[in-house]
């Protein structure tokens, strides 16, 4: 026993970190059982993780959808409501310098605005991950749209029935670039409710483009809108 203790003490003094960090053959020589080393490729055991996150040999199918529309229509709220991660937001405080360009008539309590993009992620299936990008609404930021829509399978144009004309630029943009899109009417409290077909007629949206009524604050409503977009994209570009 004395020899084992002395041997262990000797190892502890010569190996950085002591016996715990000694080589396996050295640990065996002093009678200490070998400890299993963590496998860096072994799946994690984090609660709530998806199968594709635990199995490093699998790569999920990633898709991208863009959410566009006029200023203050609810794009940031849309992304925040559905994202399973903390969403990336580029909100900046509004200043008096923008009073002449940003119309706050319909949203008088709005204090911030998106100056770049919003970004969120949602897992629709074990091997299907959807990335959601929200575009800035002001005209001075439209130059970024070409980069944001690159690689997207489709777009969602949010509309506010109190100012439908604000979504015309987004409709024209997606029509011109040929990207599949749907129209999602974001119902605000205190605003008059309209049927989807009434909105379609007012915006002269083609019959094959879905028009849905939703609430950007409610996750289930946003998920249904995303699923409608995915279904429409598959119908438009089945390959």
mmCIF file of C-alpha atoms in Angstrom, residues 48-170:
data_model
loop_
_atom_site.group_PDB
_atom_site.id
_atom_site.type_symbol
_atom_site.label_atom_id
_atom_site.label_comp_id
_atom_site.label_asym_id
_atom_site.label_seq_id
_atom_site.Cartn_x
_atom_site.Cartn_y
_atom_site.Cartn_z
ATOM 1 C CA UNK A 48 -35.304 19.812 -26.497
ATOM 2 C CA UNK A 49 -32.677 19.430 -29.224
ATOM 3 C CA UNK A 50 -33.766 18.211 -32.638
ATOM 4 C CA UNK A 51 -32.562 14.923 -34.130
ATOM 5 C CA UNK A 52 -30.457 16.676 -36.739
ATOM 6 C CA UNK A 53 -28.797 18.722 -33.991
ATOM 7 C CA UNK A 54 -27.834 15.601 -32.034
ATOM 8 C CA UNK A 55 -26.593 13.520 -34.967
ATOM 9 C CA UNK A 56 -23.568 15.252 -36.470
ATOM 10 C CA UNK A 57 -23.692 12.969 -39.513
ATOM 11 C CA UNK A 58 -26.984 14.530 -40.636
ATOM 12 C CA UNK A 59 -27.403 17.897 -42.269
ATOM 13 C CA UNK A 60 -30.886 19.460 -42.353
ATOM 14 C CA UNK A 61 -32.445 20.894 -45.478
ATOM 15 C CA UNK A 62 -32.282 24.666 -45.060
ATOM 16 C CA UNK A 63 -34.788 26.940 -46.769
ATOM 17 C CA UNK A 64 -35.178 30.695 -46.742
ATOM 18 C CA UNK A 65 -38.234 32.935 -46.805
ATOM 19 C CA UNK A 66 -38.278 36.723 -46.972
ATOM 20 C CA UNK A 67 -40.892 38.841 -45.181
ATOM 21 C CA UNK A 68 -41.469 42.216 -46.815
ATOM 22 C CA UNK A 69 -43.967 45.041 -46.743
ATOM 23 C CA UNK A 70 -44.378 48.679 -45.903
ATOM 24 C CA UNK A 71 -43.033 50.637 -42.960
ATOM 25 C CA UNK A 72 -44.471 49.554 -39.595
ATOM 26 C CA UNK A 73 -46.549 46.703 -41.036
ATOM 27 C CA UNK A 74 -45.321 44.120 -38.504
ATOM 28 C CA UNK A 75 -42.304 42.398 -40.100
ATOM 29 C CA UNK A 76 -40.168 42.504 -36.950
ATOM 30 C CA UNK A 77 -43.099 41.263 -34.858
ATOM 31 C CA UNK A 78 -43.646 38.443 -37.371
ATOM 32 C CA UNK A 79 -40.044 37.199 -37.081
ATOM 33 C CA UNK A 80 -39.964 37.605 -33.301
ATOM 34 C CA UNK A 81 -43.200 35.655 -32.825
ATOM 35 C CA UNK A 82 -42.030 32.537 -34.662
ATOM 36 C CA UNK A 83 -38.262 32.313 -34.173
ATOM 37 C CA UNK A 84 -37.074 29.452 -31.951
ATOM 38 C CA UNK A 85 -33.801 31.306 -31.364
ATOM 39 C CA UNK A 86 -33.287 34.822 -30.110
ATOM 40 C CA UNK A 87 -33.948 36.732 -33.321
ATOM 41 C CA UNK A 88 -31.360 39.037 -34.814
ATOM 42 C CA UNK A 89 -32.874 42.503 -34.940
ATOM 43 C CA UNK A 90 -31.410 45.738 -36.246
ATOM 44 C CA UNK A 91 -33.812 48.101 -34.568
ATOM 45 C CA UNK A 92 -32.788 51.733 -34.171
ATOM 46 C CA UNK A 93 -34.537 54.525 -32.328
ATOM 47 C CA UNK A 94 -36.463 56.858 -34.586
ATOM 48 C CA UNK A 95 -35.367 60.483 -34.530
ATOM 49 C CA UNK A 96 -36.794 63.781 -35.689
ATOM 50 C CA UNK A 97 -34.632 63.540 -38.798
ATOM 51 C CA UNK A 98 -37.004 60.888 -40.199
ATOM 52 C CA UNK A 99 -40.249 62.715 -39.440
ATOM 53 C CA UNK A 100 -40.629 63.943 -43.017
ATOM 54 C CA UNK A 101 -39.997 60.516 -44.596
ATOM 55 C CA UNK A 102 -41.559 58.003 -42.163
ATOM 56 C CA UNK A 103 -45.332 58.305 -41.898
ATOM 57 C CA UNK A 104 -46.420 57.442 -38.361
ATOM 58 C CA UNK A 105 -50.088 58.252 -38.851
ATOM 59 C CA UNK A 106 -51.178 54.610 -38.554
ATOM 60 C CA UNK A 107 -48.538 53.690 -35.945
ATOM 61 C CA UNK A 108 -48.150 56.724 -33.653
ATOM 62 C CA UNK A 109 -46.614 54.664 -30.824
ATOM 63 C CA UNK A 110 -43.797 53.255 -32.961
ATOM 64 C CA UNK A 111 -40.416 54.245 -31.487
ATOM 65 C CA UNK A 112 -37.958 52.072 -33.421
ATOM 66 C CA UNK A 113 -37.431 50.961 -36.992
ATOM 67 C CA UNK A 114 -35.470 48.230 -38.783
ATOM 68 C CA UNK A 115 -32.380 49.645 -40.475
ATOM 69 C CA UNK A 116 -30.940 46.424 -41.958
ATOM 70 C CA UNK A 117 -32.893 43.197 -41.483
ATOM 71 C CA UNK A 118 -34.546 40.821 -39.039
ATOM 72 C CA UNK A 119 -33.474 37.198 -38.867
ATOM 73 C CA UNK A 120 -35.012 34.160 -37.172
ATOM 74 C CA UNK A 121 -35.087 30.368 -37.440
ATOM 75 C CA UNK A 122 -37.822 27.779 -37.095
ATOM 76 C CA UNK A 123 -37.620 23.980 -37.386
ATOM 77 C CA UNK A 124 -40.589 22.729 -39.400
ATOM 78 C CA UNK A 125 -39.564 19.046 -39.382
ATOM 79 C CA UNK A 126 -36.744 16.829 -38.137
ATOM 80 C CA UNK A 127 -34.719 17.593 -41.255
ATOM 81 C CA UNK A 128 -36.274 20.861 -42.453
ATOM 82 C CA UNK A 129 -35.132 24.206 -41.088
ATOM 83 C CA UNK A 130 -36.604 27.492 -42.241
ATOM 84 C CA UNK A 131 -34.687 30.767 -42.029
ATOM 85 C CA UNK A 132 -36.840 33.891 -41.982
ATOM 86 C CA UNK A 133 -35.478 37.253 -43.111
ATOM 87 C CA UNK A 134 -37.401 40.456 -42.577
ATOM 88 C CA UNK A 135 -36.634 43.325 -44.955
ATOM 89 C CA UNK A 136 -36.495 46.997 -43.966
ATOM 90 C CA UNK A 137 -39.616 48.857 -45.002
ATOM 91 C CA UNK A 138 -38.365 52.350 -45.817
ATOM 92 C CA UNK A 139 -37.537 53.208 -49.402
ATOM 93 C CA UNK A 140 -34.032 54.375 -48.513
ATOM 94 C CA UNK A 141 -33.151 50.782 -47.519
ATOM 95 C CA UNK A 142 -34.553 49.024 -50.583
ATOM 96 C CA UNK A 143 -31.074 48.646 -52.075
ATOM 97 C CA UNK A 144 -30.537 45.704 -49.677
ATOM 98 C CA UNK A 145 -33.457 43.665 -50.991
ATOM 99 C CA UNK A 146 -31.488 42.087 -53.846
ATOM 100 C CA UNK A 147 -29.065 40.554 -51.342
ATOM 101 C CA UNK A 148 -31.759 39.494 -48.872
ATOM 102 C CA UNK A 149 -33.849 37.604 -51.436
ATOM 103 C CA UNK A 150 -30.902 35.713 -52.929
ATOM 104 C CA UNK A 151 -31.499 31.986 -52.383
ATOM 105 C CA UNK A 152 -35.044 32.429 -51.026
ATOM 106 C CA UNK A 153 -37.768 29.976 -52.039
ATOM 107 C CA UNK A 154 -40.439 32.634 -51.683
ATOM 108 C CA UNK A 155 -41.644 35.780 -49.963
ATOM 109 C CA UNK A 156 -44.465 36.928 -47.720
ATOM 110 C CA UNK A 157 -45.805 40.424 -48.336
ATOM 111 C CA UNK A 158 -47.387 41.803 -45.167
ATOM 112 C CA UNK A 159 -50.255 44.208 -45.713
ATOM 113 C CA UNK A 160 -52.095 46.628 -43.441
ATOM 114 C CA UNK A 161 -55.647 47.332 -44.631
ATOM 115 C CA UNK A 162 -55.394 50.929 -43.363
ATOM 116 C CA UNK A 163 -52.620 51.635 -45.911
ATOM 117 C CA UNK A 164 -52.654 48.999 -48.604
ATOM 118 C CA UNK A 165 -50.708 51.173 -51.028
ATOM 119 C CA UNK A 166 -47.589 50.706 -48.876
ATOM 120 C CA UNK A 167 -47.216 47.095 -50.022
ATOM 121 C CA UNK A 168 -47.351 47.856 -53.754
ATOM 122 C CA UNK A 169 -43.555 48.273 -54.058
ATOM 123 C CA UNK A 170 -42.999 44.807 -52.551
#
